[in-house]
C-alpha cells in the first residue's frame, strides 16, 4: 500500500481561517516509536507545514514538539513528497503563536532568511 502524493491547491489560502506565517524552525516529530527532526515552513494557530519527513498517510496521528513547548498531537491533513500539512488537535494559544512567529518568522525585510 503506497502513499499517494496530494498536490496543495493554491486556492486554499483564500479559504483559510488564519493566514499562514512563513517560518523556519526545527521541531521534533514523533510517530510510533520513531522520532525525527523536521523543519517547519508555515505556521498557523491551527496547523503547520513540515519538511524533511518521510512518507506519511492522510489522517495519521503524530506528536509534534515545537521549540520550548510540550508535545502536541496533530493529524496529517495532506502529504506531498517530502512534506506534509498538519492540523493540530488543540490550536496554539495566541500568545505562543505570536512568540513563535516573532522568533522564527521569515520576513521580506530579511532576504538572507527568505
PDB file of C-alpha atoms in Angstrom, residues 21-80:
ATOM      1  CA  UNK A  21       3.006  32.722   8.568  1.00  0.00           C
ATOM      2  CA  UNK A  22       6.235  31.738   6.840  1.00  0.00           C
ATOM      3  CA  UNK A  23       8.652  30.397   9.440  1.00  0.00           C
ATOM      4  CA  UNK A  24      11.772  28.327   9.592  1.00  0.00           C
ATOM      5  CA  UNK A  25      12.205  26.362  12.793  1.00  0.00           C
ATOM      6  CA  UNK A  26      13.317  22.908  13.829  1.00  0.00           C
ATOM      7  CA  UNK A  27      10.828  20.717  15.656  1.00  0.00           C
ATOM      8  CA  UNK A  28      10.668  17.125  16.868  1.00  0.00           C
ATOM      9  CA  UNK A  29       8.274  14.845  15.023  1.00  0.00           C
ATOM     10  CA  UNK A  30       7.219  11.557  16.578  1.00  0.00           C
ATOM     11  CA  UNK A  31       5.138   8.708  15.218  1.00  0.00           C
ATOM     12  CA  UNK A  32       5.007   5.221  16.618  1.00  0.00           C
ATOM     13  CA  UNK A  33       8.387   4.744  18.329  1.00  0.00           C
ATOM     14  CA  UNK A  34      10.447   6.837  15.898  1.00  0.00           C
ATOM     15  CA  UNK A  35      11.384  10.470  16.487  1.00  0.00           C
ATOM     16  CA  UNK A  36      12.879  12.799  13.867  1.00  0.00           C
ATOM     17  CA  UNK A  37      13.869  16.427  13.499  1.00  0.00           C
ATOM     18  CA  UNK A  38      11.754  18.253  10.914  1.00  0.00           C
ATOM     19  CA  UNK A  39      11.676  21.800   9.552  1.00  0.00           C
ATOM     20  CA  UNK A  40       8.503  23.851   9.943  1.00  0.00           C
ATOM     21  CA  UNK A  41       7.962  26.118   6.927  1.00  0.00           C
ATOM     22  CA  UNK A  42       4.472  27.565   7.577  1.00  0.00           C
ATOM     23  CA  UNK A  43       2.557  28.001  10.808  1.00  0.00           C
ATOM     24  CA  UNK A  44      -0.985  28.984  11.816  1.00  0.00           C
ATOM     25  CA  UNK A  45      -2.655  28.570  15.202  1.00  0.00           C
ATOM     26  CA  UNK A  46      -4.440  25.544  13.712  1.00  0.00           C
ATOM     27  CA  UNK A  47      -1.600  23.738  11.945  1.00  0.00           C
ATOM     28  CA  UNK A  48       1.756  23.711  10.193  1.00  0.00           C
ATOM     29  CA  UNK A  49       3.600  22.635   7.070  1.00  0.00           C
ATOM     30  CA  UNK A  50       6.653  20.479   7.703  1.00  0.00           C
ATOM     31  CA  UNK A  51       9.505  19.263   5.500  1.00  0.00           C
ATOM     32  CA  UNK A  52      12.237  16.639   5.880  1.00  0.00           C
ATOM     33  CA  UNK A  53       9.869  13.855   6.766  1.00  0.00           C
ATOM     34  CA  UNK A  54       9.375  10.532   5.048  1.00  0.00           C
ATOM     35  CA  UNK A  55       6.116   9.243   3.607  1.00  0.00           C
ATOM     36  CA  UNK A  56       3.031   9.806   5.741  1.00  0.00           C
ATOM     37  CA  UNK A  57      -0.591   8.775   5.395  1.00  0.00           C
ATOM     38  CA  UNK A  58      -3.616  11.057   5.445  1.00  0.00           C
ATOM     39  CA  UNK A  59      -5.222  11.294   8.906  1.00  0.00           C
ATOM     40  CA  UNK A  60      -2.174   9.689  10.538  1.00  0.00           C
ATOM     41  CA  UNK A  61      -1.745  10.848  14.148  1.00  0.00           C
ATOM     42  CA  UNK A  62       1.648  12.251  15.124  1.00  0.00           C
ATOM     43  CA  UNK A  63       3.191  14.189  18.017  1.00  0.00           C
ATOM     44  CA  UNK A  64       5.000  17.447  17.254  1.00  0.00           C
ATOM     45  CA  UNK A  65       7.218  19.307  19.700  1.00  0.00           C
ATOM     46  CA  UNK A  66       7.859  22.962  18.853  1.00  0.00           C
ATOM     47  CA  UNK A  67      10.829  24.808  20.416  1.00  0.00           C
ATOM     48  CA  UNK A  68      10.408  25.195  24.186  1.00  0.00           C
ATOM     49  CA  UNK A  69       6.901  23.655  24.042  1.00  0.00           C
ATOM     50  CA  UNK A  70       5.286  20.475  25.220  1.00  0.00           C
ATOM     51  CA  UNK A  71       4.459  17.825  22.614  1.00  0.00           C
ATOM     52  CA  UNK A  72       1.191  18.397  20.777  1.00  0.00           C
ATOM     53  CA  UNK A  73      -0.972  15.957  18.843  1.00  0.00           C
ATOM     54  CA  UNK A  74      -1.704  16.604  15.166  1.00  0.00           C
ATOM     55  CA  UNK A  75      -3.278  14.831  12.206  1.00  0.00           C
ATOM     56  CA  UNK A  76      -1.745  14.653   8.737  1.00  0.00           C
ATOM     57  CA  UNK A  77      -4.053  16.824   6.586  1.00  0.00           C
ATOM     58  CA  UNK A  78      -2.150  16.358   3.312  1.00  0.00           C
ATOM     59  CA  UNK A  79       1.120  14.931   2.089  1.00  0.00           C
ATOM     60  CA  UNK A  80       3.247  15.898  -0.876  1.00  0.00           C
TER      61      UNK A  80
END
